[in-house]
Short mmCIF file of C-alpha atoms in Angstrom, two decimals:
data_model
loop_
_atom_site.label_atom_id
_atom_site.label_comp_id
_atom_site.label_asym_id
_atom_site.label_seq_id
_atom_site.Cartn_x
_atom_site.Cartn_y
_atom_site.Cartn_z
CA UNK C 1 0.00 -0.01 0.00
CA UNK C 2 1.34 3.46 -0.97
CA UNK C 3 2.33 5.76 1.89
CA UNK C 4 1.49 9.42 1.44
CA UNK C 5 3.58 12.39 2.55
CA UNK C 6 0.98 13.11 5.20
CA UNK C 7 1.07 9.54 6.58
CA UNK C 8 4.89 9.54 6.66
CA UNK C 9 4.98 12.91 8.43
CA UNK C 10 2.37 11.81 11.01
CA UNK C 11 4.57 8.80 11.76
CA UNK C 12 7.59 11.02 12.13
CA UNK C 13 5.72 13.35 14.53
CA UNK C 14 4.72 10.36 16.67
CA UNK C 15 8.27 9.02 16.76
CA UNK C 16 9.69 12.36 17.84
CA UNK C 17 7.00 13.13 20.43
CA UNK C 18 5.60 16.09 18.50
CA UNK C 19 1.95 15.17 18.77
CA UNK C 20 0.85 18.56 20.13
CA UNK C 21 0.58 20.88 17.15
CA UNK C 22 0.49 24.67 17.59
CA UNK C 23 -0.83 26.78 14.77
CA UNK C 24 -3.31 29.02 13.01
CA UNK C 25 -4.71 27.23 9.95
CA UNK C 26 -5.07 28.62 6.44
CA UNK C 27 -6.00 27.42 3.02
CA UNK C 28 -2.51 26.19 2.06
CA UNK C 29 -2.40 23.88 5.10
CA UNK C 30 -5.78 22.22 4.76
CA UNK C 31 -4.57 18.92 3.22
CA UNK C 32 -2.28 18.48 6.25
CA UNK C 33 -5.41 18.05 8.36
CA UNK C 34 -6.97 15.21 6.37
CA UNK C 35 -7.92 12.35 8.71
CA UNK C 36 -6.51 14.21 11.70
CA UNK C 37 -5.13 11.62 14.19
CA UNK C 38 -7.12 11.14 17.36
CA UNK C 39 -3.95 10.99 19.48
CA UNK C 40 -2.83 14.44 18.29
CA UNK C 41 -3.81 17.71 19.96
CA UNK C 42 -4.18 20.91 17.93
CA UNK C 43 -3.63 24.07 19.96
CA UNK C 44 -5.09 27.05 18.12
CA UNK C 45 -3.42 30.43 18.46
CA UNK C 46 -5.49 33.37 17.27
CA UNK C 47 -2.41 34.97 15.79
CA UNK C 48 0.69 33.25 14.41
CA UNK C 49 3.15 34.93 16.77
CA UNK C 50 1.19 33.63 19.74
CA UNK C 51 1.17 30.10 18.23
CA UNK C 52 4.99 30.16 17.95
CA UNK C 53 5.41 31.47 21.52
CA UNK C 54 3.03 28.84 22.93
CA UNK C 55 4.98 26.16 21.08
CA UNK C 56 8.17 27.56 22.58
CA UNK C 57 6.75 27.36 26.09
CA UNK C 58 5.74 23.77 25.43
CA UNK C 59 9.23 22.89 24.15
CA UNK C 60 10.85 24.43 27.22
CA UNK C 61 8.54 22.43 29.47
CA UNK C 62 8.99 19.08 27.74
CA UNK C 63 12.62 19.40 26.69
CA UNK C 64 11.56 18.29 23.18
CA UNK C 65 11.11 20.18 19.94
CA UNK C 66 7.58 21.50 19.38
CA UNK C 67 5.77 21.44 16.04
CA UNK C 68 4.23 24.64 14.63
CA UNK C 69 1.97 24.99 11.58
CA UNK C 70 1.97 28.45 10.00
CA UNK C 71 0.10 29.89 7.05
CA UNK C 72 1.96 30.92 3.90
CA UNK C 73 4.06 34.11 3.57
CA UNK C 74 1.79 36.44 5.55
CA UNK C 75 1.42 34.02 8.44
CA UNK C 76 5.18 33.49 8.60
CA UNK C 77 5.58 37.27 8.60
CA UNK C 78 3.19 37.61 11.55
CA UNK C 79 5.18 34.98 13.43
CA UNK C 80 8.66 36.30 12.89
CA UNK C 81 8.91 38.34 16.09
CA UNK C 82 8.36 35.14 18.08
CA UNK C 83 10.69 33.20 15.79
CA UNK C 84 13.37 35.79 16.52
CA UNK C 85 12.91 35.18 20.23
CA UNK C 86 13.04 31.40 19.84
CA UNK C 87 16.22 31.70 17.84
CA UNK C 88 17.99 33.98 20.33
CA UNK C 89 16.71 31.90 23.28
CA UNK C 90 17.70 28.59 21.67
CA UNK C 91 14.26 27.01 21.68
CA UNK C 92 13.85 23.98 19.38
CA UNK C 93 10.87 24.43 17.06
CA UNK C 94 9.99 22.61 13.86
CA UNK C 95 7.91 25.03 11.82
CA UNK C 96 5.97 23.98 8.74
CA UNK C 97 4.77 26.83 6.57
CA UNK C 98 2.06 26.29 3.94
CA UNK C 99 2.88 27.13 0.36
CA UNK C 100 0.74 27.27 -2.75
CA UNK C 101 0.56 24.22 -5.10
CA UNK C 102 3.73 23.44 -7.03
CA UNK C 103 1.95 23.88 -10.35
CA UNK C 104 1.09 27.47 -9.41
CA UNK C 105 4.36 28.69 -7.85
CA UNK C 106 5.83 29.95 -11.12
CA UNK C 107 2.73 32.11 -11.65
CA UNK C 108 3.18 34.12 -8.41
CA UNK C 109 -0.22 32.92 -7.06
CA UNK C 110 -2.41 34.34 -4.36
CA UNK C 111 -0.88 33.43 -0.97
CA UNK C 112 2.29 32.12 -2.63
CA UNK C 113 5.56 32.62 -0.83
CA UNK C 114 8.46 34.00 -2.88
CA UNK C 115 11.82 32.52 -1.83
CA UNK C 116 10.36 30.86 1.29
CA UNK C 117 13.75 29.64 2.42
CA UNK C 118 15.04 33.22 2.66
CA UNK C 119 12.08 34.84 4.40
CA UNK C 120 12.77 33.72 8.00
CA UNK C 121 16.55 34.05 7.80
CA UNK C 122 18.74 34.69 9.73
CA UNK C 123 16.53 33.78 12.70
CA UNK C 124 16.23 30.07 11.95
CA UNK C 125 19.00 27.49 12.05
CA UNK C 126 17.88 26.22 8.63
CA UNK C 127 15.02 26.71 6.18
CA UNK C 128 14.08 24.64 3.12
CA UNK C 129 11.40 23.97 0.58
CA UNK C 130 11.97 20.37 -0.54
CA UNK C 131 12.65 19.91 -4.21
CA UNK C 132 10.10 17.06 -4.50
CA UNK C 133 7.01 16.11 -2.58
CA UNK C 134 8.55 12.75 -1.85
CA UNK C 135 11.39 14.52 0.02
CA UNK C 136 9.15 16.27 2.56
CA UNK C 137 9.25 13.58 5.32
CA UNK C 138 13.03 13.10 5.10
CA UNK C 139 13.68 16.85 5.06
CA UNK C 140 11.41 17.30 8.12
CA UNK C 141 13.32 14.52 9.93
CA UNK C 142 16.61 16.23 9.13
CA UNK C 143 15.25 19.55 10.31
CA UNK C 144 14.13 18.01 13.60
CA UNK C 145 17.66 16.78 14.19
CA UNK C 146 19.04 20.23 13.37
CA UNK C 147 16.59 21.89 15.77
CA UNK C 148 17.61 19.54 18.61
CA UNK C 149 21.37 19.76 18.08
CA UNK C 150 23.15 22.26 20.34
CA UNK C 151 22.82 25.21 20.07
CA UNK C 152 19.17 24.40 19.63
CA UNK C 153 16.76 26.62 17.76
CA UNK C 154 13.89 26.90 15.28
CA UNK C 155 13.90 25.51 11.74
CA UNK C 156 11.37 26.01 8.95
CA UNK C 157 10.14 23.82 6.09
CA UNK C 158 7.90 25.26 3.35
CA UNK C 159 5.49 22.58 2.04
CA UNK C 160 3.41 23.17 -1.13
CA UNK C 161 -0.20 22.36 -0.36
CA UNK C 162 -0.53 19.57 -2.92
CA UNK C 163 2.49 17.65 -1.54
CA UNK C 164 0.57 16.11 1.33
CA UNK C 165 -1.36 13.63 -0.87
CA UNK C 166 1.69 12.50 -2.92
CA UNK C 167 3.61 9.29 -2.34
CA UNK C 168 6.62 9.15 -0.04
CA UNK C 169 8.67 6.68 1.93
CA UNK C 170 8.27 6.43 5.72
CA UNK C 171 11.13 7.84 7.76
CA UNK C 172 13.16 5.50 9.96
CA UNK C 173 13.62 6.84 13.51
CA UNK C 174 17.22 7.59 14.44
CA UNK C 175 18.98 9.24 17.32
CA UNK C 176 21.59 11.99 17.37
CA UNK C 177 23.53 12.55 20.59
CA UNK C 178 24.76 16.13 20.35
CA UNK C 179 26.82 16.58 23.48
CA UNK C 180 30.49 17.38 22.89
CA UNK C 181 33.37 18.47 25.05
CA UNK C 182 36.29 20.88 24.73
CA UNK C 183 39.82 19.52 24.41
CA UNK C 184 40.78 17.85 27.73
CA UNK C 185 44.10 19.73 27.80
CA UNK C 186 42.25 23.07 27.48
CA UNK C 187 39.92 22.14 30.35
CA UNK C 188 42.93 21.09 32.41
CA UNK C 189 44.57 24.46 31.77
CA UNK C 190 41.40 26.27 32.86
CA UNK C 191 41.24 24.15 36.02
CA UNK C 192 44.88 25.01 36.81
CA UNK C 193 44.10 28.71 36.37
CA UNK C 194 41.10 28.44 38.71
CA UNK C 195 43.22 26.67 41.30
CA UNK C 196 45.66 29.58 41.62
CA UNK C 197 43.39 32.56 41.10
CA UNK C 198 42.45 34.79 44.01
CA UNK C 199 38.82 35.70 43.35
CA UNK C 200 36.94 33.65 40.74
CA UNK C 201 33.43 34.38 39.44
CA UNK C 202 30.98 32.43 37.29
CA UNK C 203 28.55 34.17 34.99
CA UNK C 204 25.51 31.99 34.34
CA UNK C 205 23.77 32.34 30.98
CA UNK C 206 20.62 30.80 29.46
CA UNK C 207 22.71 27.94 28.10
CA UNK C 208 22.94 26.44 31.61
CA UNK C 209 19.19 25.98 31.73
CA UNK C 210 18.95 25.04 28.04
CA UNK C 211 21.39 22.18 28.59
CA UNK C 212 19.99 21.13 32.02
CA UNK C 213 23.38 21.89 33.55
CA UNK C 214 22.28 23.73 36.71
CA UNK C 215 23.47 20.98 39.14
CA UNK C 216 26.86 20.96 37.42
CA UNK C 217 27.15 24.74 37.66
CA UNK C 218 26.30 24.64 41.36
CA UNK C 219 28.84 21.86 41.98
CA UNK C 220 31.61 23.84 40.28
CA UNK C 221 30.73 27.11 42.07
CA UNK C 222 30.75 25.36 45.49
CA UNK C 223 34.01 23.56 44.80
CA UNK C 224 35.92 26.70 43.91
CA UNK C 225 33.92 29.08 46.16
CA UNK C 226 33.17 31.41 43.25
CA UNK C 227 30.85 34.39 43.21
CA UNK C 228 28.01 33.75 40.83
CA UNK C 229 26.28 36.30 38.59
CA UNK C 230 23.52 36.02 36.04
CA UNK C 231 24.29 37.25 32.52
CA UNK C 232 22.57 40.45 31.33
CA UNK C 233 18.94 40.07 30.22
CA UNK C 234 19.07 36.31 30.44
CA UNK C 235 15.92 34.63 29.20
CA UNK C 236 16.11 31.77 31.73
CA UNK C 237 17.18 30.81 35.21
CA UNK C 238 20.40 28.84 35.69
CA UNK C 239 21.42 29.06 39.35
CA UNK C 240 19.43 29.02 42.61
CA UNK C 241 19.11 32.69 43.57
CA UNK C 242 18.86 31.98 47.31
CA UNK C 243 22.23 30.28 47.23
CA UNK C 244 24.83 32.12 49.37
CA UNK C 245 27.23 32.35 46.42
CA UNK C 246 24.71 34.09 44.14
CA UNK C 247 25.44 37.82 43.78
CA UNK C 248 22.76 39.06 41.41
CA UNK C 249 22.13 40.14 37.80
CA UNK C 250 24.60 41.91 35.58
CA UNK C 251 23.40 45.09 33.87
CA UNK C 252 23.30 45.38 30.04
CA UNK C 253 25.58 48.43 29.99
CA UNK C 254 29.33 48.12 29.38
CA UNK C 255 30.67 50.37 32.18
CA UNK C 256 28.48 49.07 35.05
CA UNK C 257 28.97 45.48 33.86
CA UNK C 258 32.75 45.82 33.88
CA UNK C 259 32.62 47.48 37.30
CA UNK C 260 30.59 44.59 38.77
CA UNK C 261 33.19 42.09 37.51
CA UNK C 262 36.27 44.23 38.28
CA UNK C 263 36.88 42.61 41.73
CA UNK C 264 37.49 39.20 40.12
CA UNK C 265 40.74 38.08 38.52
CA UNK C 266 39.17 35.14 36.64
CA UNK C 267 35.63 35.15 35.26
CA UNK C 268 34.15 32.03 33.61
CA UNK C 269 30.95 32.52 31.63
CA UNK C 270 28.74 29.49 31.07
CA UNK C 271 26.35 29.50 28.14
CA UNK C 272 26.24 33.33 28.05
CA UNK C 273 27.34 35.87 25.48
CA UNK C 274 28.08 38.11 28.53
CA UNK C 275 28.41 41.32 26.52
CA UNK C 276 24.70 41.76 25.87
CA UNK C 277 24.23 45.54 25.90
CA UNK C 278 21.02 47.55 25.63
CA UNK C 279 22.51 51.04 26.01
CA UNK C 280 25.56 52.42 24.22
CA UNK C 281 28.58 53.02 26.43
CA UNK C 282 32.17 53.60 25.35
CA UNK C 283 33.64 51.76 28.30
CA UNK C 284 35.85 48.69 27.70
CA UNK C 285 34.13 45.34 28.17
CA UNK C 286 36.18 44.32 31.20
CA UNK C 287 38.42 46.12 33.67
CA UNK C 288 42.22 45.59 33.47
CA UNK C 289 43.25 42.49 35.39
CA UNK C 290 40.02 40.56 34.79
CA UNK C 291 40.70 37.41 32.74
CA UNK C 292 37.74 35.88 30.89
CA UNK C 293 37.01 32.32 29.87
CA UNK C 294 33.87 31.60 27.86
CA UNK C 295 32.23 28.18 27.61
CA UNK C 296 29.43 27.77 25.08
CA UNK C 297 28.28 25.33 22.40
CA UNK C 298 27.90 27.95 19.69
CA UNK C 299 31.07 28.59 17.61
CA UNK C 300 29.50 31.72 16.12
CA UNK C 301 29.12 33.20 19.58
CA UNK C 302 32.70 32.31 20.44
CA UNK C 303 33.81 34.09 17.26
CA UNK C 304 32.26 37.51 17.92
CA UNK C 305 33.11 37.96 21.61
CA UNK C 306 35.45 40.97 21.89
CA UNK C 307 37.78 39.53 24.52
CA UNK C 308 38.68 36.42 26.48
CA UNK C 309 39.37 32.75 25.71
CA UNK C 310 36.47 30.71 24.33
CA UNK C 311 35.98 26.99 24.77
CA UNK C 312 33.45 25.61 22.30
CA UNK C 313 31.70 22.87 24.20
CA UNK C 314 28.37 21.74 25.55
CA UNK C 315 28.19 22.49 29.24
CA UNK C 316 27.24 19.32 31.04
CA UNK C 317 30.22 17.18 30.08
CA UNK C 318 32.62 20.11 30.29
CA UNK C 319 31.45 21.15 33.76
CA UNK C 320 31.46 17.56 35.00
CA UNK C 321 35.05 17.19 33.91
CA UNK C 322 36.11 20.64 35.09
CA UNK C 323 34.66 20.02 38.56
CA UNK C 324 36.78 16.87 38.95
CA UNK C 325 39.92 18.68 37.74
CA UNK C 326 39.81 21.68 40.07
CA UNK C 327 40.95 21.39 43.68
CA UNK C 328 38.41 22.01 46.44
CA UNK C 329 39.09 25.55 47.59
CA UNK C 330 39.13 26.88 51.13
CA UNK C 331 39.10 30.51 49.95
CA UNK C 332 36.58 32.78 51.62
CA UNK C 333 33.32 33.00 49.72
CA UNK C 334 31.79 36.27 48.50
CA UNK C 335 29.66 38.37 50.85
CA UNK C 336 25.97 37.61 50.92
CA UNK C 337 23.84 39.36 48.35
CA UNK C 338 22.02 42.35 49.76
CA UNK C 339 18.28 42.22 49.31
CA UNK C 340 15.95 45.23 49.39
CA UNK C 341 13.85 45.81 52.48
CA UNK C 342 10.15 45.03 52.11
CA UNK C 343 8.02 47.96 51.03
CA UNK C 344 5.90 49.50 53.77
CA UNK C 345 2.21 49.64 52.84
CA UNK C 346 1.06 53.08 51.70
CA UNK C 347 -1.88 54.56 49.93
CA UNK C 348 -0.68 53.51 46.49
CA UNK C 349 -0.13 50.06 44.99
CA UNK C 350 3.50 49.87 43.91
CA UNK C 351 5.18 47.22 41.75
CA UNK C 352 7.68 46.56 44.59
CA UNK C 353 4.89 46.02 47.07
CA UNK C 354 3.12 43.62 44.72
CA UNK C 355 6.30 41.64 44.16
CA UNK C 356 7.00 41.42 47.93
CA UNK C 357 3.50 39.98 48.45
CA UNK C 358 3.86 37.63 45.47
CA UNK C 359 7.12 36.28 46.88
CA UNK C 360 5.40 35.35 50.13
CA UNK C 361 2.74 33.37 48.27
CA UNK C 362 4.71 31.82 45.39
CA UNK C 363 5.50 28.14 45.97
CA UNK C 364 9.17 27.25 45.40
CA UNK C 365 8.24 24.72 42.71
CA UNK C 366 6.20 27.24 40.65
CA UNK C 367 7.50 28.31 37.23
CA UNK C 368 7.61 32.10 36.90
CA UNK C 369 7.27 33.77 33.50
CA UNK C 370 8.00 37.51 33.21
CA UNK C 371 7.44 40.15 30.55
CA UNK C 372 7.30 43.39 32.48
CA UNK C 373 10.43 45.26 31.32
CA UNK C 374 9.78 48.25 33.61
CA UNK C 375 9.77 46.01 36.65
CA UNK C 376 12.27 43.24 35.78
CA UNK C 377 14.98 44.55 38.11
CA UNK C 378 12.50 44.79 40.96
CA UNK C 379 11.28 41.25 40.28
CA UNK C 380 14.82 39.86 40.26
CA UNK C 381 15.57 41.63 43.54
CA UNK C 382 12.37 40.63 45.34
CA UNK C 383 11.33 37.25 43.92
CA UNK C 384 14.31 34.87 43.99
CA UNK C 385 13.95 31.74 41.83
CA UNK C 386 15.64 28.54 42.92
CA UNK C 387 13.92 25.98 40.65
CA UNK C 388 15.76 24.61 37.63
CA UNK C 389 13.82 25.94 34.65
CA UNK C 390 11.85 28.09 37.08
CA UNK C 391 12.20 31.43 35.32
CA UNK C 392 11.43 32.26 31.69
CA UNK C 393 11.35 35.59 29.88
CA UNK C 394 12.42 37.01 26.55
CA UNK C 395 16.16 37.27 26.39
CA UNK C 396 15.98 39.07 23.07
CA UNK C 397 13.40 41.77 23.74
CA UNK C 398 10.63 41.21 21.18
CA UNK C 399 7.42 41.79 23.13
CA UNK C 400 4.37 39.55 23.03
CA UNK C 401 6.36 36.49 24.06
CA UNK C 402 5.58 36.08 27.78
CA UNK C 403 1.79 35.60 27.83
CA UNK C 404 1.59 32.83 25.20
CA UNK C 405 4.90 31.36 26.40
CA UNK C 406 3.28 30.83 29.79
CA UNK C 407 0.31 29.12 28.20
CA UNK C 408 2.51 26.68 26.31
CA UNK C 409 4.66 26.04 29.37
CA UNK C 410 1.58 25.24 31.46
CA UNK C 411 0.24 22.86 28.81
CA UNK C 412 3.54 20.96 28.83
CA UNK C 413 3.07 19.36 32.23
CA UNK C 414 -0.24 20.85 33.52
CA UNK C 415 1.46 22.49 36.49
CA UNK C 416 0.42 26.02 37.40
CA UNK C 417 2.58 28.82 36.02
CA UNK C 418 2.59 32.43 37.27
CA UNK C 419 3.12 35.04 34.60
CA UNK C 420 3.95 38.66 35.49
CA UNK C 421 3.18 41.07 32.65
CA UNK C 422 3.29 44.76 31.94
CA UNK C 423 0.17 46.29 30.46
CA UNK C 424 1.99 47.23 27.26
CA UNK C 425 3.53 43.75 26.87
CA UNK C 426 0.23 41.97 27.51
CA UNK C 427 -1.51 43.76 24.63
CA UNK C 428 0.91 42.36 22.05
CA UNK C 429 -0.53 38.85 22.46
CA UNK C 430 -3.63 39.19 24.65
CA UNK C 431 -5.56 36.86 22.28
CA UNK C 432 -3.60 33.94 23.84
CA UNK C 433 -6.00 34.22 26.81
CA UNK C 434 -8.57 32.59 24.56
CA UNK C 435 -6.30 29.57 24.06
CA UNK C 436 -5.56 29.43 27.80
CA UNK C 437 -9.30 29.36 28.57
CA UNK C 438 -10.12 26.86 25.79
CA UNK C 439 -7.50 24.40 27.04
CA UNK C 440 -7.91 25.22 30.74
CA UNK C 441 -4.23 26.02 30.98
CA UNK C 442 -3.23 26.41 34.65
CA UNK C 443 -1.76 29.97 34.42
CA UNK C 444 -2.12 32.94 36.70
CA UNK C 445 -1.53 36.17 34.76
CA UNK C 446 -0.62 39.22 36.89
CA UNK C 447 -0.80 42.43 34.89
CA UNK C 448 1.13 45.32 36.42
CA UNK C 449 -0.64 48.24 34.74
CA UNK C 450 1.33 51.49 34.99
CA UNK C 451 -0.57 53.07 32.12
CA UNK C 452 2.16 53.04 29.50
CA UNK C 453 5.36 51.77 28.01
CA UNK C 454 7.35 52.49 31.15
CA UNK C 455 10.64 50.95 30.01
CA UNK C 456 10.67 53.10 26.87
CA UNK C 457 9.89 56.22 28.94
CA UNK C 458 12.71 55.36 31.35
CA UNK C 459 15.22 54.91 28.53
CA UNK C 460 14.01 58.22 27.12
CA UNK C 461 14.74 59.96 30.40
CA UNK C 462 18.18 58.39 30.40
CA UNK C 463 18.81 60.07 27.03
CA UNK C 464 17.27 63.37 28.10
CA UNK C 465 14.11 62.75 26.04
CA UNK C 466 10.95 63.47 27.98
CA UNK C 467 8.16 63.03 27.34
CA UNK C 468 8.52 60.27 24.74
CA UNK C 469 5.60 60.35 22.23
CA UNK C 470 3.47 57.26 22.00
CA UNK C 471 4.28 55.81 25.40
CA UNK C 472 1.02 56.55 27.23
CA UNK C 473 -1.70 53.93 27.55
CA UNK C 474 -4.71 53.96 29.77
CA UNK C 475 -8.38 53.14 30.10
CA UNK C 476 -7.89 49.47 29.23
CA UNK C 477 -10.17 47.12 31.16
CA UNK C 478 -8.06 43.94 31.36
CA UNK C 479 -10.64 42.19 33.50
CA UNK C 480 -13.32 42.78 30.89
CA UNK C 481 -10.93 41.82 28.09
CA UNK C 482 -10.01 38.58 29.85
CA UNK C 483 -13.64 37.75 30.53
CA UNK C 484 -14.47 38.21 26.84
CA UNK C 485 -11.94 35.44 26.09
CA UNK C 486 -13.41 33.20 28.78
CA UNK C 487 -10.66 33.81 31.35
CA UNK C 488 -11.83 34.72 34.90
CA UNK C 489 -10.29 37.93 36.24
CA UNK C 490 -10.03 40.24 39.25
CA UNK C 491 -8.91 43.87 39.74
CA UNK C 492 -7.21 45.73 42.55
CA UNK C 493 -5.67 49.22 42.85
CA UNK C 494 -5.16 49.63 46.62
CA UNK C 495 -2.72 47.87 49.02
CA UNK C 496 -5.62 46.87 51.31
CA UNK C 497 -7.08 44.72 48.53
CA UNK C 498 -3.83 43.20 47.27
CA UNK C 499 -3.45 40.31 49.72
CA UNK C 500 -6.90 38.82 49.12
CA UNK C 501 -6.58 39.28 45.38
CA UNK C 502 -3.24 37.42 45.32
CA UNK C 503 -4.67 34.73 47.57
CA UNK C 504 -7.43 34.10 44.99
CA UNK C 505 -5.12 34.27 42.00
CA UNK C 506 -2.03 32.44 43.29
CA UNK C 507 -2.63 30.60 46.53
CA UNK C 508 -6.14 29.23 46.05
CA UNK C 509 -5.70 28.00 42.48
CA UNK C 510 -4.30 24.52 41.86
CA UNK C 511 -2.99 22.67 38.85
CA UNK C 512 -6.47 21.39 37.96
CA UNK C 513 -7.93 24.91 37.74
CA UNK C 514 -7.93 26.91 34.56
CA UNK C 515 -6.42 30.35 33.92
CA UNK C 516 -7.00 33.48 36.00
CA UNK C 517 -5.97 37.06 35.37
CA UNK C 518 -5.31 39.67 38.07
CA UNK C 519 -5.25 43.27 36.85
CA UNK C 520 -3.32 45.50 39.25
CA UNK C 521 -3.20 49.26 38.73
CA UNK C 522 0.21 50.32 40.03
CA UNK C 523 1.92 53.64 40.39
CA UNK C 524 4.67 54.55 37.89
CA UNK C 525 7.91 54.86 39.86
CA UNK C 526 9.48 57.10 37.20
CA UNK C 527 12.76 55.24 37.58
CA UNK C 528 15.78 55.10 35.28
CA UNK C 529 16.23 51.81 33.47
CA UNK C 530 19.65 50.27 34.23
CA UNK C 531 22.48 51.57 36.37
CA UNK C 532 24.48 54.54 35.04
#
């Protein structure tokens, strides 16, 4: 009996665990849904960018690549902001984009994609439109392996709509083990340097979480008694923030970053580009006397770093070996990280007060998703995360990621997620509330509404630009908006009401309950974004 492209692809998706499909269907994908398998789940996103972000959350929760179905050129265009985030945050996604029938492509048809392999570049690891229909299953299998090979990331395959019914060979399952280690002599030399240095520091990047290397990073830090910092604007957790060696989060500005690392003679960055800047600064990347070693699986990242010695390696085997090579140190550890004092209740609801109250109620095993740029520093200071994989945000800055990311993450294992959002950020992808309600995703959304794009205003003040046009919002009823999508919601704007509202939204809701949104009207602190 002849196997069709569709049948071969369905078999491949089963073999690779990609039976949850995220998408927004269009006419050029219809044949893909013929005889839709009963063991597959289709998660509808009401906009393509939300579908990609939900798939990313699911991939981060399962540790496997997620499958995304996008419409032809326009749908891919809508999705590219989220694809950009997935690429920068190393999230494995297998994206299939619809394409018009092969017989029509030369005629520039309605909904046809010109040069579909080029459209998503450079923010995919690879993109192809197979030369023949019969090649589609094998190309998809290859793309899955590319997506899952470190550094992981999204891939895209453009499939003409008439390919699905053509004949093709089934794809044999095969495994690729992608861990690799730096030269043993190079690791031994790094260990020797760590043994004789005076004040070592580790900088933890998103690669630690991406490669499930947190226990190995903790073991190395404890063995050498190193101060531990988080890399600037990291999209993930990677070290327990209540650990006595943890010192805080590095700023994305050259001068302050170099100043934070100046006390250390050897700095080892793990899975982090380190020099991720958001504000121009003519300062050198590191102070004189600070020696940098950089461990990461991406040779491209190793190539562009402006200073230091790079070791191209995956982290788990390298850290396991490095920890056995270094001597156990008796050097004095760094001083304990200073934490801000709790905010005293006043007449206004402040972001800091909300985060203090959230910290008291947030279980230690709860995943926290954040997309509130104005309040990220306050969240890091007041809500420490100790859980491996326990913190997710956008490390690349394209808004609209957090809300649907939280939905996909909750659907991965059906454990409640808490998602802290700014009002501006939430509006980029608010339609994902409909998906959360439809699938009863266990997510608590906390919207910190300061009435505008506070991070942009703060950066404007830093540059002497005030007011910044187009940064004011207001009058948006998030509770009514959530209710219209089927998501229950509450509102509070006074400290006296905050505790009970958080109890309902965070404490009282379990993993079997659906989504809930809490709209909090907070005062704008008029702060300056990042240290000067």
